[in-house]
Amino acid sequence: MAARFASIGECMVELAPQADGLYRRGFAGDTLNTAWYLRALLGSRQSLVKYVTGVGTDALSDEMVDFIARAGIDTSAAERIAGRTVGLYLITLNGAERSFTYWRNESAAKLLASVGARLDAALADVDVAYFSGITLAILSPEHRRTLFASLAKVRARGGQVVFDPNLRPRLWADRATMAAAVIEGYRAATIALPTSPDDAELYGDADAVGTADRIAALGVEEIIVKAGADPTLVRAGGLDAWVAAERVDHPVDTTGAGDSFNAGYLAARLAGGRSPAEAVRHGHAVAARVIQARGALIDMGLVADLAIGAG
């Protein structure tokens, strides 16, 4: 793979529950999670992954940037923003299912698209740009427009733009604003990774096929409609296929499942040259491994055998 990958969004401090009732502090966030697993799956090609974000100038921001860099992810586009810090979230588990509580009012990542020229420079050398609905949710309307303008330049030079809507209604002023912004996210993308029934509930789609039809009408070329443990719909080249998820009898923590699936899919599709259906199977294998451990980010060695070219 000669392509260079940039993941755009927010990394936060993660407080993850442990078996003894205490919490372990780490760093995670949907777009960082995908970058983390993509780096793991690319093996010796890890220098191809960069993270585009905003961080503060405080010690906690320093620690976060160091953590990302030690993972082999390029942090040259982690912009330092004075007077800001990094956000925090706490995971609450009900069995293996999770919910989140957030503290992010002073998050520097909210300003990651505050300067168009700076964002353009961060994406100037990338062939694949990845962002999510959470990326859109934390930005002001003006900064969302700046992000879309930069993504349009990636597409104009023949690059791929990948979008996971990752719907989080609590991050938005109202559902209408969220729905409109996510539509613009789809319009910006060449590859879409929505989740059913989240999209169906927001837009009134009858089923996963309806979701794919609606997104395809917005100009997206490759659509993967995820459905947790249910089969995934693959829409590519005008054809539909269904791919069964990998069964996990005793999941431990589903945090990061969708993000790691996305990394597995993109590694197989963009680095491994596999078909969309084959890439979905690879994504399921990665997610199945991840949900058998606690926290959004598991040790990269635990997915090493799933790396592109492994074995």
PDB file of C-alpha atoms in Angstrom:
ATOM      1  CA  MET A   1       0.000   0.000   0.000  1.00  0.00           C
ATOM      2  CA  ALA A   2       1.504   3.316  -1.082  1.00  0.00           C
ATOM      3  CA  ALA A   3      -1.557   5.231   0.106  1.00  0.00           C
ATOM      4  CA  ARG A   4      -1.302   7.377   3.220  1.00  0.00           C
ATOM      5  CA  PHE A   5      -4.222   7.390   5.659  1.00  0.00           C
ATOM      6  CA  ALA A   6      -5.409  10.273   7.876  1.00  0.00           C
ATOM      7  CA  SER A   7      -7.999   9.883  10.603  1.00  0.00           C
ATOM      8  CA  ILE A   8      -9.652  13.159  11.642  1.00  0.00           C
ATOM      9  CA  GLY A   9     -11.331  13.679  14.999  1.00  0.00           C
ATOM     10  CA  GLU A  10     -11.027  13.725  18.753  1.00  0.00           C
ATOM     11  CA  CYS A  11      -9.029  11.570  21.143  1.00  0.00           C
ATOM     12  CA  MET A  12     -10.153  11.753  24.771  1.00  0.00           C
ATOM     13  CA  VAL A  13      -9.121  10.511  28.182  1.00  0.00           C
ATOM     14  CA  GLU A  14     -10.954   7.209  28.749  1.00  0.00           C
ATOM     15  CA  LEU A  15     -11.996   5.939  32.175  1.00  0.00           C
ATOM     16  CA  ALA A  16     -12.757   2.236  31.684  1.00  0.00           C
ATOM     17  CA  PRO A  17     -14.261   0.018  34.423  1.00  0.00           C
ATOM     18  CA  GLN A  18     -12.125  -2.798  35.787  1.00  0.00           C
ATOM     19  CA  ALA A  19     -13.114  -6.043  37.482  1.00  0.00           C
ATOM     20  CA  ASP A  20     -12.238  -4.686  40.951  1.00  0.00           C
ATOM     21  CA  GLY A  21     -14.659  -1.754  40.704  1.00  0.00           C
ATOM     22  CA  LEU A  22     -11.915   0.757  39.944  1.00  0.00           C
ATOM     23  CA  TYR A  23     -11.346   2.595  36.655  1.00  0.00           C
ATOM     24  CA  ARG A  24      -8.333   2.444  34.383  1.00  0.00           C
ATOM     25  CA  ARG A  25      -7.279   5.669  32.700  1.00  0.00           C
ATOM     26  CA  GLY A  26      -6.400   5.491  29.047  1.00  0.00           C
ATOM     27  CA  PHE A  27      -6.804   7.430  25.816  1.00  0.00           C
ATOM     28  CA  ALA A  28      -9.327   6.649  23.076  1.00  0.00           C
ATOM     29  CA  GLY A  29     -11.939   8.124  20.754  1.00  0.00           C
ATOM     30  CA  ASP A  30     -13.766   6.749  17.728  1.00  0.00           C
ATOM     31  CA  THR A  31     -11.440   8.050  15.012  1.00  0.00           C
ATOM     32  CA  LEU A  32      -8.312   7.380  17.070  1.00  0.00           C
ATOM     33  CA  ASN A  33      -9.560   3.837  17.699  1.00  0.00           C
ATOM     34  CA  THR A  34      -9.785   3.238  13.949  1.00  0.00           C
ATOM     35  CA  ALA A  35      -6.324   4.717  13.391  1.00  0.00           C
ATOM     36  CA  TRP A  36      -4.948   2.517  16.195  1.00  0.00           C
ATOM     37  CA  TYR A  37      -6.248  -0.740  14.721  1.00  0.00           C
ATOM     38  CA  LEU A  38      -5.384   0.283  11.179  1.00  0.00           C
ATOM     39  CA  ARG A  39      -1.817   0.884  12.263  1.00  0.00           C
ATOM     40  CA  ALA A  40      -1.792  -2.563  13.938  1.00  0.00           C
ATOM     41  CA  LEU A  41      -3.167  -4.209  10.801  1.00  0.00           C
ATOM     42  CA  LEU A  42      -0.663  -2.560   8.475  1.00  0.00           C
ATOM     43  CA  GLY A  43       2.318  -4.036  10.310  1.00  0.00           C
ATOM     44  CA  SER A  44       5.581  -2.530   9.099  1.00  0.00           C
ATOM     45  CA  ARG A  45       3.644   0.098   7.131  1.00  0.00           C
ATOM     46  CA  GLN A  46       2.460   1.898  10.269  1.00  0.00           C
ATOM     47  CA  SER A  47       4.096   5.191   9.223  1.00  0.00           C
ATOM     48  CA  LEU A  48       1.301   5.521   6.673  1.00  0.00           C
ATOM     49  CA  VAL A  49      -1.243   6.355   9.410  1.00  0.00           C
ATOM     50  CA  LYS A  50      -1.575   9.885  10.791  1.00  0.00           C
ATOM     51  CA  TYR A  51      -3.998  11.422  13.277  1.00  0.00           C
ATOM     52  CA  VAL A  52      -5.435  14.887  12.654  1.00  0.00           C
ATOM     53  CA  THR A  53      -6.752  16.576  15.781  1.00  0.00           C
ATOM     54  CA  GLY A  54      -6.399  19.464  18.193  1.00  0.00           C
ATOM     55  CA  VAL A  55      -4.808  19.198  21.636  1.00  0.00           C
ATOM     56  CA  GLY A  56      -3.913  21.636  24.371  1.00  0.00           C
ATOM     57  CA  THR A  57      -0.526  22.786  25.610  1.00  0.00           C
ATOM     58  CA  ASP A  58      -0.914  21.203  29.059  1.00  0.00           C
ATOM     59  CA  ALA A  59       0.763  18.117  30.501  1.00  0.00           C
ATOM     60  CA  LEU A  60      -2.241  15.850  29.856  1.00  0.00           C
ATOM     61  CA  SER A  61      -2.219  16.828  26.178  1.00  0.00           C
ATOM     62  CA  ASP A  62       1.526  16.090  26.070  1.00  0.00           C
ATOM     63  CA  GLU A  63       0.877  12.652  27.517  1.00  0.00           C
ATOM     64  CA  MET A  64      -1.864  11.957  24.971  1.00  0.00           C
ATOM     65  CA  VAL A  65       0.295  12.945  21.999  1.00  0.00           C
ATOM     66  CA  ASP A  66       3.158  10.823  23.336  1.00  0.00           C
ATOM     67  CA  PHE A  67       0.795   7.857  23.727  1.00  0.00           C
ATOM     68  CA  ILE A  68      -0.396   8.132  20.124  1.00  0.00           C
ATOM     69  CA  ALA A  69       3.135   8.588  18.795  1.00  0.00           C
ATOM     70  CA  ARG A  70       4.453   5.563  20.713  1.00  0.00           C
ATOM     71  CA  ALA A  71       1.804   3.497  18.938  1.00  0.00           C
ATOM     72  CA  GLY A  72       3.504   4.337  15.644  1.00  0.00           C
ATOM     73  CA  ILE A  73       0.888   6.870  14.520  1.00  0.00           C
ATOM     74  CA  ASP A  74       2.075  10.146  12.972  1.00  0.00           C
ATOM     75  CA  THR A  75       1.144  13.038  15.302  1.00  0.00           C
ATOM     76  CA  SER A  76       2.520  15.860  13.155  1.00  0.00           C
ATOM     77  CA  ALA A  77      -1.067  17.053  12.545  1.00  0.00           C
ATOM     78  CA  ALA A  78      -1.997  17.170  16.242  1.00  0.00           C
ATOM     79  CA  GLU A  79      -2.343  20.945  16.441  1.00  0.00           C
ATOM     80  CA  ARG A  80      -1.454  22.611  19.756  1.00  0.00           C
ATOM     81  CA  ILE A  81      -4.125  25.101  20.855  1.00  0.00           C
ATOM     82  CA  ALA A  82      -3.398  27.344  23.834  1.00  0.00           C
ATOM     83  CA  GLY A  83      -6.045  27.652  26.540  1.00  0.00           C
ATOM     84  CA  ARG A  84      -7.608  24.288  25.711  1.00  0.00           C
ATOM     85  CA  THR A  85      -7.133  20.730  26.955  1.00  0.00           C
ATOM     86  CA  VAL A  86      -8.442  17.276  26.060  1.00  0.00           C
ATOM     87  CA  GLY A  87     -11.901  15.854  26.736  1.00  0.00           C
ATOM     88  CA  LEU A  88     -12.772  12.956  29.027  1.00  0.00           C
ATOM     89  CA  TYR A  89     -15.344  10.176  28.954  1.00  0.00           C
ATOM     90  CA  LEU A  90     -16.352   7.418  31.350  1.00  0.00           C
ATOM     91  CA  ILE A  91     -17.603   3.995  30.230  1.00  0.00           C
ATOM     92  CA  THR A  92     -20.509   2.347  32.065  1.00  0.00           C
ATOM     93  CA  LEU A  93     -21.047  -1.333  31.295  1.00  0.00           C
ATOM     94  CA  ASN A  94     -24.286  -3.311  31.471  1.00  0.00           C
ATOM     95  CA  GLY A  95     -22.969  -6.789  30.767  1.00  0.00           C
ATOM     96  CA  ALA A  96     -20.868  -6.252  27.629  1.00  0.00           C
ATOM     97  CA  GLU A  97     -22.941  -3.308  26.404  1.00  0.00           C
ATOM     98  CA  ARG A  98     -21.621   0.156  27.116  1.00  0.00           C
ATOM     99  CA  SER A  99     -22.822   3.703  27.598  1.00  0.00           C
ATOM    100  CA  PHE A 100     -20.784   6.876  27.945  1.00  0.00           C
ATOM    101  CA  THR A 101     -20.648  10.023  30.058  1.00  0.00           C
ATOM    102  CA  TYR A 102     -18.651  12.911  28.535  1.00  0.00           C
ATOM    103  CA  TRP A 103     -16.783  16.000  29.747  1.00  0.00           C
ATOM    104  CA  ARG A 104     -15.468  17.899  26.695  1.00  0.00           C
ATOM    105  CA  ASN A 105     -16.409  21.592  26.946  1.00  0.00           C
ATOM    106  CA  GLU A 106     -12.761  22.699  26.763  1.00  0.00           C
ATOM    107  CA  SER A 107     -11.670  20.110  24.201  1.00  0.00           C
ATOM    108  CA  ALA A 108      -9.060  21.483  21.814  1.00  0.00           C
ATOM    109  CA  ALA A 109     -10.277  19.048  19.154  1.00  0.00           C
ATOM    110  CA  LYS A 110     -13.334  21.264  18.665  1.00  0.00           C
ATOM    111  CA  LEU A 111     -10.969  23.670  16.884  1.00  0.00           C
ATOM    112  CA  LEU A 112      -9.250  21.131  14.615  1.00  0.00           C
ATOM    113  CA  ALA A 113     -10.836  22.756  11.544  1.00  0.00           C
ATOM    114  CA  SER A 114     -10.607  26.359  12.727  1.00  0.00           C
ATOM    115  CA  VAL A 115      -7.945  27.248  10.134  1.00  0.00           C
ATOM    116  CA  GLY A 116      -8.594  25.952   6.618  1.00  0.00           C
ATOM    117  CA  ALA A 117      -5.020  26.330   5.417  1.00  0.00           C
ATOM    118  CA  ARG A 118      -3.746  24.339   8.380  1.00  0.00           C
ATOM    119  CA  LEU A 119      -6.216  21.511   7.737  1.00  0.00           C
ATOM    120  CA  ASP A 120      -5.413  21.536   4.020  1.00  0.00           C
ATOM    121  CA  ALA A 121      -1.729  21.143   4.873  1.00  0.00           C
ATOM    122  CA  ALA A 122      -2.481  18.238   7.232  1.00  0.00           C
ATOM    123  CA  LEU A 123      -4.318  16.410   4.446  1.00  0.00           C
ATOM    124  CA  ALA A 124      -2.083  17.438   1.541  1.00  0.00           C
ATOM    125  CA  ASP A 125      -0.075  14.202   1.527  1.00  0.00           C
ATOM    126  CA  VAL A 126      -2.901  11.719   2.200  1.00  0.00           C
ATOM    127  CA  ASP A 127      -4.718   9.429  -0.181  1.00  0.00           C
ATOM    128  CA  VAL A 128      -7.436   8.333   2.265  1.00  0.00           C
ATOM    129  CA  ALA A 129      -9.162  10.698   4.719  1.00  0.00           C
ATOM    130  CA  TYR A 130     -11.430   9.238   7.412  1.00  0.00           C
ATOM    131  CA  PHE A 131     -13.887  11.112   9.644  1.00  0.00           C
ATOM    132  CA  SER A 132     -17.014  10.411  11.661  1.00  0.00           C
ATOM    133  CA  GLY A 133     -20.276  11.904  12.806  1.00  0.00           C
ATOM    134  CA  ILE A 134     -18.598  12.643  16.126  1.00  0.00           C
ATOM    135  CA  THR A 135     -15.988  14.670  14.252  1.00  0.00           C
ATOM    136  CA  LEU A 136     -18.843  16.687  12.746  1.00  0.00           C
ATOM    137  CA  ALA A 137     -20.709  16.970  16.061  1.00  0.00           C
ATOM    138  CA  ILE A 138     -17.871  18.645  17.946  1.00  0.00           C
ATOM    139  CA  LEU A 139     -17.287  21.281  15.231  1.00  0.00           C
ATOM    140  CA  SER A 140     -19.150  24.542  14.762  1.00  0.00           C
ATOM    141  CA  PRO A 141     -21.162  24.900  11.526  1.00  0.00           C
ATOM    142  CA  GLU A 142     -18.436  27.159  10.122  1.00  0.00           C
ATOM    143  CA  HIS A 143     -15.701  24.663  10.943  1.00  0.00           C
ATOM    144  CA  ARG A 144     -17.726  21.808   9.454  1.00  0.00           C
ATOM    145  CA  ARG A 145     -17.778  23.748   6.185  1.00  0.00           C
ATOM    146  CA  THR A 146     -14.002  24.127   6.424  1.00  0.00           C
ATOM    147  CA  LEU A 147     -13.618  20.382   6.932  1.00  0.00           C
ATOM    148  CA  PHE A 148     -15.824  19.596   3.935  1.00  0.00           C
ATOM    149  CA  ALA A 149     -13.811  22.001   1.772  1.00  0.00           C
ATOM    150  CA  SER A 150     -10.581  20.233   2.731  1.00  0.00           C
ATOM    151  CA  LEU A 151     -12.110  16.813   2.077  1.00  0.00           C
ATOM    152  CA  ALA A 152     -13.266  17.995  -1.348  1.00  0.00           C
ATOM    153  CA  LYS A 153      -9.625  18.737  -2.191  1.00  0.00           C
ATOM    154  CA  VAL A 154      -8.651  15.177  -1.228  1.00  0.00           C
ATOM    155  CA  ARG A 155     -11.307  13.845  -3.600  1.00  0.00           C
ATOM    156  CA  ALA A 156     -10.363  16.292  -6.348  1.00  0.00           C
ATOM    157  CA  ARG A 157      -6.874  14.815  -6.540  1.00  0.00           C
ATOM    158  CA  GLY A 158      -8.278  11.273  -6.695  1.00  0.00           C
ATOM    159  CA  GLY A 159      -8.207  10.379  -3.013  1.00  0.00           C
ATOM    160  CA  GLN A 160     -10.766   8.418  -1.038  1.00  0.00           C
ATOM    161  CA  VAL A 161     -12.928   9.949   1.704  1.00  0.00           C
ATOM    162  CA  VAL A 162     -14.406   7.541   4.255  1.00  0.00           C
ATOM    163  CA  PHE A 163     -17.290   8.452   6.588  1.00  0.00           C
ATOM    164  CA  ASP A 164     -18.797   6.622   9.561  1.00  0.00           C
ATOM    165  CA  PRO A 165     -21.826   8.595  10.803  1.00  0.00           C
ATOM    166  CA  ASN A 166     -21.454   7.108  14.328  1.00  0.00           C
ATOM    167  CA  LEU A 167     -24.657   8.779  15.466  1.00  0.00           C
ATOM    168  CA  ARG A 168     -24.577  10.257  18.987  1.00  0.00           C
ATOM    169  CA  PRO A 169     -27.736  12.386  19.406  1.00  0.00           C
ATOM    170  CA  ARG A 170     -26.591  13.828  22.748  1.00  0.00           C
ATOM    171  CA  LEU A 171     -23.733  15.619  20.992  1.00  0.00           C
ATOM    172  CA  TRP A 172     -26.101  17.578  18.754  1.00  0.00           C
ATOM    173  CA  ALA A 173     -28.394  20.537  19.443  1.00  0.00           C
ATOM    174  CA  ASP A 174     -31.299  18.612  17.888  1.00  0.00           C
ATOM    175  CA  ARG A 175     -32.005  15.684  15.580  1.00  0.00           C
ATOM    176  CA  ALA A 176     -32.696  17.883  12.558  1.00  0.00           C
ATOM    177  CA  THR A 177     -29.230  19.462  12.806  1.00  0.00           C
ATOM    178  CA  MET A 178     -27.637  16.044  13.189  1.00  0.00           C
ATOM    179  CA  ALA A 179     -29.552  14.618  10.221  1.00  0.00           C
ATOM    180  CA  ALA A 180     -28.588  17.526   7.959  1.00  0.00           C
ATOM    181  CA  ALA A 181     -24.907  17.427   8.936  1.00  0.00           C
ATOM    182  CA  VAL A 182     -24.683  13.666   8.427  1.00  0.00           C
ATOM    183  CA  ILE A 183     -26.181  14.007   4.951  1.00  0.00           C
ATOM    184  CA  GLU A 184     -23.399  16.465   4.140  1.00  0.00           C
ATOM    185  CA  GLY A 185     -20.945  13.922   5.521  1.00  0.00           C
ATOM    186  CA  TYR A 186     -22.271  11.333   3.091  1.00  0.00           C
ATOM    187  CA  ARG A 187     -22.067  13.796   0.210  1.00  0.00           C
ATOM    188  CA  ALA A 188     -18.377  14.287   1.005  1.00  0.00           C
ATOM    189  CA  ALA A 189     -17.606  10.562   1.018  1.00  0.00           C
ATOM    190  CA  THR A 190     -16.625   7.877  -1.466  1.00  0.00           C
ATOM    191  CA  ILE A 191     -17.006   5.102   1.139  1.00  0.00           C
ATOM    192  CA  ALA A 192     -19.710   5.090   3.838  1.00  0.00           C
ATOM    193  CA  LEU A 193     -19.843   2.850   6.918  1.00  0.00           C
ATOM    194  CA  PRO A 194     -23.281   3.445   8.500  1.00  0.00           C
ATOM    195  CA  THR A 195     -24.873   1.345  11.227  1.00  0.00           C
ATOM    196  CA  SER A 196     -28.382  -0.058  11.030  1.00  0.00           C
ATOM    197  CA  PRO A 197     -30.809   0.565  12.718  1.00  0.00           C
ATOM    198  CA  ASP A 198     -29.265   3.907  13.799  1.00  0.00           C
ATOM    199  CA  ASP A 199     -29.523   5.421  10.323  1.00  0.00           C
ATOM    200  CA  ALA A 200     -32.924   3.820   9.737  1.00  0.00           C
ATOM    201  CA  GLU A 201     -34.324   5.412  12.892  1.00  0.00           C
ATOM    202  CA  LEU A 202     -32.995   8.861  12.018  1.00  0.00           C
ATOM    203  CA  TYR A 203     -34.059   8.890   8.368  1.00  0.00           C
ATOM    204  CA  GLY A 204     -37.023   6.506   8.342  1.00  0.00           C
ATOM    205  CA  ASP A 205     -35.402   3.810   6.193  1.00  0.00           C
ATOM    206  CA  ALA A 206     -37.488   0.641   5.967  1.00  0.00           C
ATOM    207  CA  ASP A 207     -34.432  -1.616   6.234  1.00  0.00           C
ATOM    208  CA  ALA A 208     -30.711  -1.838   5.463  1.00  0.00           C
ATOM    209  CA  VAL A 209     -31.394  -1.898   1.724  1.00  0.00           C
ATOM    210  CA  GLY A 210     -33.355   1.329   2.109  1.00  0.00           C
ATOM    211  CA  THR A 211     -30.424   2.840   3.988  1.00  0.00           C
ATOM    212  CA  ALA A 212     -28.037   1.843   1.193  1.00  0.00           C
ATOM    213  CA  ASP A 213     -30.419   3.207  -1.456  1.00  0.00           C
ATOM    214  CA  ARG A 214     -30.666   6.572   0.292  1.00  0.00           C
ATOM    215  CA  ILE A 215     -26.905   6.916   0.743  1.00  0.00           C
ATOM    216  CA  ALA A 216     -26.173   5.794  -2.811  1.00  0.00           C
ATOM    217  CA  ALA A 217     -28.491   8.545  -4.066  1.00  0.00           C
ATOM    218  CA  LEU A 218     -26.150  11.026  -2.355  1.00  0.00           C
ATOM    219  CA  GLY A 219     -23.300   9.878  -4.602  1.00  0.00           C
ATOM    220  CA  VAL A 220     -21.470   7.417  -2.364  1.00  0.00           C
ATOM    221  CA  GLU A 221     -19.800   4.661  -4.370  1.00  0.00           C
ATOM    222  CA  GLU A 222     -19.207   2.011  -1.684  1.00  0.00           C
ATOM    223  CA  ILE A 223     -21.593   1.456   1.231  1.00  0.00           C
ATOM    224  CA  ILE A 224     -21.245  -0.990   4.116  1.00  0.00           C
ATOM    225  CA  VAL A 225     -24.327  -1.125   6.358  1.00  0.00           C
ATOM    226  CA  LYS A 226     -23.230  -2.619   9.678  1.00  0.00           C
ATOM    227  CA  ALA A 227     -25.733  -4.303  11.997  1.00  0.00           C
ATOM    228  CA  GLY A 228     -23.808  -5.568  15.020  1.00  0.00           C
ATOM    229  CA  ALA A 229     -24.209  -9.331  15.301  1.00  0.00           C
ATOM    230  CA  ASP A 230     -26.584  -9.426  12.317  1.00  0.00           C
ATOM    231  CA  PRO A 231     -25.401  -9.755   8.687  1.00  0.00           C
ATOM    232  CA  THR A 232     -23.739  -6.746   7.071  1.00  0.00           C
ATOM    233  CA  LEU A 233     -25.025  -5.356   3.782  1.00  0.00           C
ATOM    234  CA  VAL A 234     -22.360  -4.639   1.161  1.00  0.00           C
ATOM    235  CA  ARG A 235     -23.347  -2.247  -1.650  1.00  0.00           C
ATOM    236  CA  ALA A 236     -20.590  -1.823  -4.246  1.00  0.00           C
ATOM    237  CA  GLY A 237     -20.656  -1.590  -8.019  1.00  0.00           C
ATOM    238  CA  GLY A 238     -24.436  -1.440  -7.950  1.00  0.00           C
ATOM    239  CA  LEU A 239     -24.669  -4.945  -6.439  1.00  0.00           C
ATOM    240  CA  ASP A 240     -25.729  -6.069  -2.959  1.00  0.00           C
ATOM    241  CA  ALA A 241     -24.261  -8.876  -0.867  1.00  0.00           C
ATOM    242  CA  TRP A 242     -24.817  -9.992   2.717  1.00  0.00           C
ATOM    243  CA  VAL A 243     -21.951 -11.061   4.977  1.00  0.00           C
ATOM    244  CA  ALA A 244     -22.570 -12.788   8.298  1.00  0.00           C
ATOM    245  CA  ALA A 245     -20.907 -11.413  11.414  1.00  0.00           C
ATOM    246  CA  GLU A 246     -18.390 -13.517  13.338  1.00  0.00           C
ATOM    247  CA  ARG A 247     -19.988 -15.108  16.377  1.00  0.00           C
ATOM    248  CA  VAL A 248     -18.617 -14.272  19.835  1.00  0.00           C
ATOM    249  CA  ASP A 249     -20.318 -16.283  22.571  1.00  0.00           C
ATOM    250  CA  HIS A 250     -19.034 -14.302  25.539  1.00  0.00           C
ATOM    251  CA  PRO A 251     -18.148 -10.696  24.630  1.00  0.00           C
ATOM    252  CA  VAL A 252     -16.434  -8.759  27.403  1.00  0.00           C
ATOM    253  CA  ASP A 253     -16.771  -5.142  26.240  1.00  0.00           C
ATOM    254  CA  THR A 254     -18.226  -3.889  22.946  1.00  0.00           C
ATOM    255  CA  THR A 255     -16.499  -0.503  23.220  1.00  0.00           C
ATOM    256  CA  GLY A 256     -14.653   0.150  19.959  1.00  0.00           C
ATOM    257  CA  ALA A 257     -16.335  -2.696  18.071  1.00  0.00           C
ATOM    258  CA  GLY A 258     -17.486  -0.551  15.152  1.00  0.00           C
ATOM    259  CA  ASP A 259     -14.261   1.443  15.049  1.00  0.00           C
ATOM    260  CA  SER A 260     -12.131  -1.690  14.886  1.00  0.00           C
ATOM    261  CA  PHE A 261     -14.431  -3.181  12.239  1.00  0.00           C
ATOM    262  CA  ASN A 262     -13.842  -0.059  10.155  1.00  0.00           C
ATOM    263  CA  ALA A 263     -10.077  -0.483  10.504  1.00  0.00           C
ATOM    264  CA  GLY A 264     -10.266  -4.118   9.480  1.00  0.00           C
ATOM    265  CA  TYR A 265     -12.420  -3.254   6.501  1.00  0.00           C
ATOM    266  CA  LEU A 266     -10.196  -0.394   5.342  1.00  0.00           C
ATOM    267  CA  ALA A 267      -6.962  -2.329   5.845  1.00  0.00           C
ATOM    268  CA  ALA A 268      -8.274  -5.189   3.723  1.00  0.00           C
ATOM    269  CA  ARG A 269      -9.906  -2.975   1.118  1.00  0.00           C
ATOM    270  CA  LEU A 270      -7.343  -0.220   0.663  1.00  0.00           C
ATOM    271  CA  ALA A 271      -4.126  -1.969   1.690  1.00  0.00           C
ATOM    272  CA  GLY A 272      -4.878  -5.583   0.924  1.00  0.00           C
ATOM    273  CA  GLY A 273      -6.746  -5.163  -2.350  1.00  0.00           C
ATOM    274  CA  ARG A 274      -9.569  -7.446  -1.246  1.00  0.00           C
ATOM    275  CA  SER A 275     -13.157  -7.252  -2.486  1.00  0.00           C
ATOM    276  CA  PRO A 276     -15.709  -5.388  -0.328  1.00  0.00           C
ATOM    277  CA  ALA A 277     -17.253  -8.676   0.875  1.00  0.00           C
ATOM    278  CA  GLU A 278     -13.842 -10.106   1.781  1.00  0.00           C
ATOM    279  CA  ALA A 279     -12.973  -6.855   3.548  1.00  0.00           C
ATOM    280  CA  VAL A 280     -16.187  -7.063   5.598  1.00  0.00           C
ATOM    281  CA  ARG A 281     -15.229 -10.559   6.765  1.00  0.00           C
ATOM    282  CA  HIS A 282     -11.844  -9.202   7.811  1.00  0.00           C
ATOM    283  CA  GLY A 283     -13.526  -6.334   9.652  1.00  0.00           C
ATOM    284  CA  HIS A 284     -15.739  -8.771  11.546  1.00  0.00           C
ATOM    285  CA  ALA A 285     -12.712 -10.848  12.535  1.00  0.00           C
ATOM    286  CA  VAL A 286     -10.958  -7.782  13.953  1.00  0.00           C
ATOM    287  CA  ALA A 287     -14.051  -6.588  15.861  1.00  0.00           C
ATOM    288  CA  ALA A 288     -14.649 -10.083  17.265  1.00  0.00           C
ATOM    289  CA  ARG A 289     -11.136 -10.054  18.705  1.00  0.00           C
ATOM    290  CA  VAL A 290     -11.492  -6.561  20.166  1.00  0.00           C
ATOM    291  CA  ILE A 291     -14.743  -7.168  22.047  1.00  0.00           C
ATOM    292  CA  GLN A 292     -13.127  -9.977  23.998  1.00  0.00           C
ATOM    293  CA  ALA A 293     -11.071  -7.485  26.014  1.00  0.00           C
ATOM    294  CA  ARG A 294     -11.888  -4.399  28.064  1.00  0.00           C
ATOM    295  CA  GLY A 295     -11.603  -0.830  26.780  1.00  0.00           C
ATOM    296  CA  ALA A 296     -11.639   0.688  23.321  1.00  0.00           C
ATOM    297  CA  LEU A 297      -7.961  -0.011  22.592  1.00  0.00           C
ATOM    298  CA  ILE A 298      -6.532  -3.462  23.177  1.00  0.00           C
ATOM    299  CA  ASP A 299      -2.873  -4.365  22.795  1.00  0.00           C
ATOM    300  CA  MET A 300      -1.925  -4.312  19.114  1.00  0.00           C
ATOM    301  CA  GLY A 301      -0.273  -7.695  19.520  1.00  0.00           C
ATOM    302  CA  LEU A 302      -3.693  -9.278  20.093  1.00  0.00           C
ATOM    303  CA  VAL A 303      -4.659  -8.573  16.474  1.00  0.00           C
ATOM    304  CA  ALA A 304      -1.204  -9.094  14.961  1.00  0.00           C
ATOM    305  CA  ASP A 305      -2.222 -12.346  13.297  1.00  0.00           C
ATOM    306  CA  LEU A 306      -4.962 -10.436  11.457  1.00  0.00           C
ATOM    307  CA  ALA A 307      -2.495  -7.941   9.968  1.00  0.00           C
ATOM    308  CA  ILE A 308      -2.469  -7.567   6.198  1.00  0.00           C
ATOM    309  CA  GLY A 309       0.063 -10.078   4.906  1.00  0.00           C
ATOM    310  CA  ALA A 310       0.261 -11.963   8.227  1.00  0.00           C
ATOM    311  CA  GLY A 311       0.539 -15.707   7.940  1.00  0.00           C
TER     312      GLY A 311
END
